GROMACS .gro file of C-alpha atoms in nm:
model
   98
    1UNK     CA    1  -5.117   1.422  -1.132
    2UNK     CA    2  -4.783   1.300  -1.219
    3UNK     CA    3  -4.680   1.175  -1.554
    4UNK     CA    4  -4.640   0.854  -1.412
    5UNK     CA    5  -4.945   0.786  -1.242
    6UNK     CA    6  -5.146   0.852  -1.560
    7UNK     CA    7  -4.917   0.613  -1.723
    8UNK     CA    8  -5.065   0.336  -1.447
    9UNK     CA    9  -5.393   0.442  -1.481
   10UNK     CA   10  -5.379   0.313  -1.830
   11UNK     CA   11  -5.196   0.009  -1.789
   12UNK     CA   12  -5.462  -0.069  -1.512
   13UNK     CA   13  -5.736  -0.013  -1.785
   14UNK     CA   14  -5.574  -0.287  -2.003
   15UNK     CA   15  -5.522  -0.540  -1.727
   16UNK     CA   16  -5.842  -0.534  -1.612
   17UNK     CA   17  -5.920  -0.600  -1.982
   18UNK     CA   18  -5.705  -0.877  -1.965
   19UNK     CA   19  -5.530  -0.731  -2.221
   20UNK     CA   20  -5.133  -0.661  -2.236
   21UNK     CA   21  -4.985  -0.313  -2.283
   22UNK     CA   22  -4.683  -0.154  -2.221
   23UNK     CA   23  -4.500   0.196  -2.154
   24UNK     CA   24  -4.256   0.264  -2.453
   25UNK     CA   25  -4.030   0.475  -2.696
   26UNK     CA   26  -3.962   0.839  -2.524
   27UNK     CA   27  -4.149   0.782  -2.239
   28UNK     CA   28  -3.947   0.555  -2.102
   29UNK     CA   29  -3.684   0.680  -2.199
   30UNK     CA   30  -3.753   1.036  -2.038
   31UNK     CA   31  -3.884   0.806  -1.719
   32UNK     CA   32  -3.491   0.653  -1.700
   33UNK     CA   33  -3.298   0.993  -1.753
   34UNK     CA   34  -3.513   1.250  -1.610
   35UNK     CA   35  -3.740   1.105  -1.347
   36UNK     CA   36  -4.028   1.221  -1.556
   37UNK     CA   37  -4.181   1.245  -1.889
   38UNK     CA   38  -4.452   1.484  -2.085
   39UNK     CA   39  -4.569   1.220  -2.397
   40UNK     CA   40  -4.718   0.914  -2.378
   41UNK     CA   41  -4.636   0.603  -2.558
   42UNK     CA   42  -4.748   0.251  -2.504
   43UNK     CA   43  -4.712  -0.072  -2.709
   44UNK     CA   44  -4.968  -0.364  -2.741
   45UNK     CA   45  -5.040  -0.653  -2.925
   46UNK     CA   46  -5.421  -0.539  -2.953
   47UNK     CA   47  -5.553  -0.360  -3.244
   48UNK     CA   48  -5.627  -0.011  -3.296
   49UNK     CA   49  -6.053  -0.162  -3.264
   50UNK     CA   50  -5.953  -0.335  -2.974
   51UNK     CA   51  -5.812  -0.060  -2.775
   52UNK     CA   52  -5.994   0.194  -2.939
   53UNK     CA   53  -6.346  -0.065  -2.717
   54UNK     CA   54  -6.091  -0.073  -2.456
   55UNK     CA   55  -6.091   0.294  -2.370
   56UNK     CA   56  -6.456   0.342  -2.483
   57UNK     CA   57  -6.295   0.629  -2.776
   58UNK     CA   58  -6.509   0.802  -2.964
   59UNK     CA   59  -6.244   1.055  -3.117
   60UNK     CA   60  -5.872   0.935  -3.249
   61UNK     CA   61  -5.679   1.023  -3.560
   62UNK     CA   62  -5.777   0.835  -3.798
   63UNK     CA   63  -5.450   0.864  -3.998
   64UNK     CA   64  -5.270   0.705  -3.758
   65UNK     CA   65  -5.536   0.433  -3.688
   66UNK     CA   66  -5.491   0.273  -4.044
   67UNK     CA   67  -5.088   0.253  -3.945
   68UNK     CA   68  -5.158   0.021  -3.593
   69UNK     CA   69  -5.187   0.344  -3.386
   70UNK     CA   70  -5.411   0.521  -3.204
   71UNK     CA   71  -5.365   0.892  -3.094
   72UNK     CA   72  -5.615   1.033  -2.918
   73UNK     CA   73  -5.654   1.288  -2.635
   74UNK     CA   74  -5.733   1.070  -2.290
   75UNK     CA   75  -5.846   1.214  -1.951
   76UNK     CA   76  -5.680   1.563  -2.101
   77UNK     CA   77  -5.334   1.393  -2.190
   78UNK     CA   78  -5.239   1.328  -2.547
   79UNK     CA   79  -5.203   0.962  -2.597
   80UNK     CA   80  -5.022   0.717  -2.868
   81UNK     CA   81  -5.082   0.340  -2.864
   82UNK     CA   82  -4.928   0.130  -3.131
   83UNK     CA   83  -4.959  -0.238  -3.194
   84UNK     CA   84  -4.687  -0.474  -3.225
   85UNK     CA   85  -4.538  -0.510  -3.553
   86UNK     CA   86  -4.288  -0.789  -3.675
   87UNK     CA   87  -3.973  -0.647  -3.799
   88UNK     CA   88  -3.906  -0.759  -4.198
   89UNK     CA   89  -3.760  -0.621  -4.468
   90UNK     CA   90  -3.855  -0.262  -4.533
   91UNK     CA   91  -3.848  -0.197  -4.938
   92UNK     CA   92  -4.009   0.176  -4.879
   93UNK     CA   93  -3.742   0.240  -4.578
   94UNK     CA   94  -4.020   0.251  -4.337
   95UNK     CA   95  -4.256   0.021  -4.303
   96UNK     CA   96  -4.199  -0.344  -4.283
   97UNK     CA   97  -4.346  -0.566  -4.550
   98UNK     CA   98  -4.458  -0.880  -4.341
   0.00000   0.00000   0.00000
């Protein structure tokens, strides 16, 4: 299966959970330049519970998940899914503060 199509399968998991999601960071970028791409990153305004129901996950880092990301290993890919974040000021050069 083609990077790509994987990609879809996902988004189509969200949609039909009426819930919005989105292809980002490297993958896209990889998608634009190269015509295909080997990591997958999405962006959503859901929570790490939310889409952590949403793709019926029992096993994710749990590191990540207390940062507004969940990484797991989905239907044998390697997966990252972040949630939105407002950009602020960033005291610790990092993370933002709102």
């Amino acid at each position: 299966m083609e990077a790509i199509d994987f990609a879809y399968q996902i988004l189509d998991i969200f949609y039909e959970a009426d819930s919005e999601i989105y292809l980002a960071g490297g993958s896209v970028r990889d998608y634009l330049l190269y015509g295909d791409f080997d990591d997958f990153d999405f962006a959503t305004p859901c929570t790490p519970v939310i889409v952590s129901t949403i793709l019926d996950l029992e096993k994710y880092d749990k590191y990540s998940f207390k940062f507004g990301t969940v990484k797991t290993e989905y239907l044998g890919q390697e997966i990252q899914i972040t949630t939105f974040r407002k950009e602020g000021e960033y005291l610790d050069s990092r993370h933002p503060n709102t």
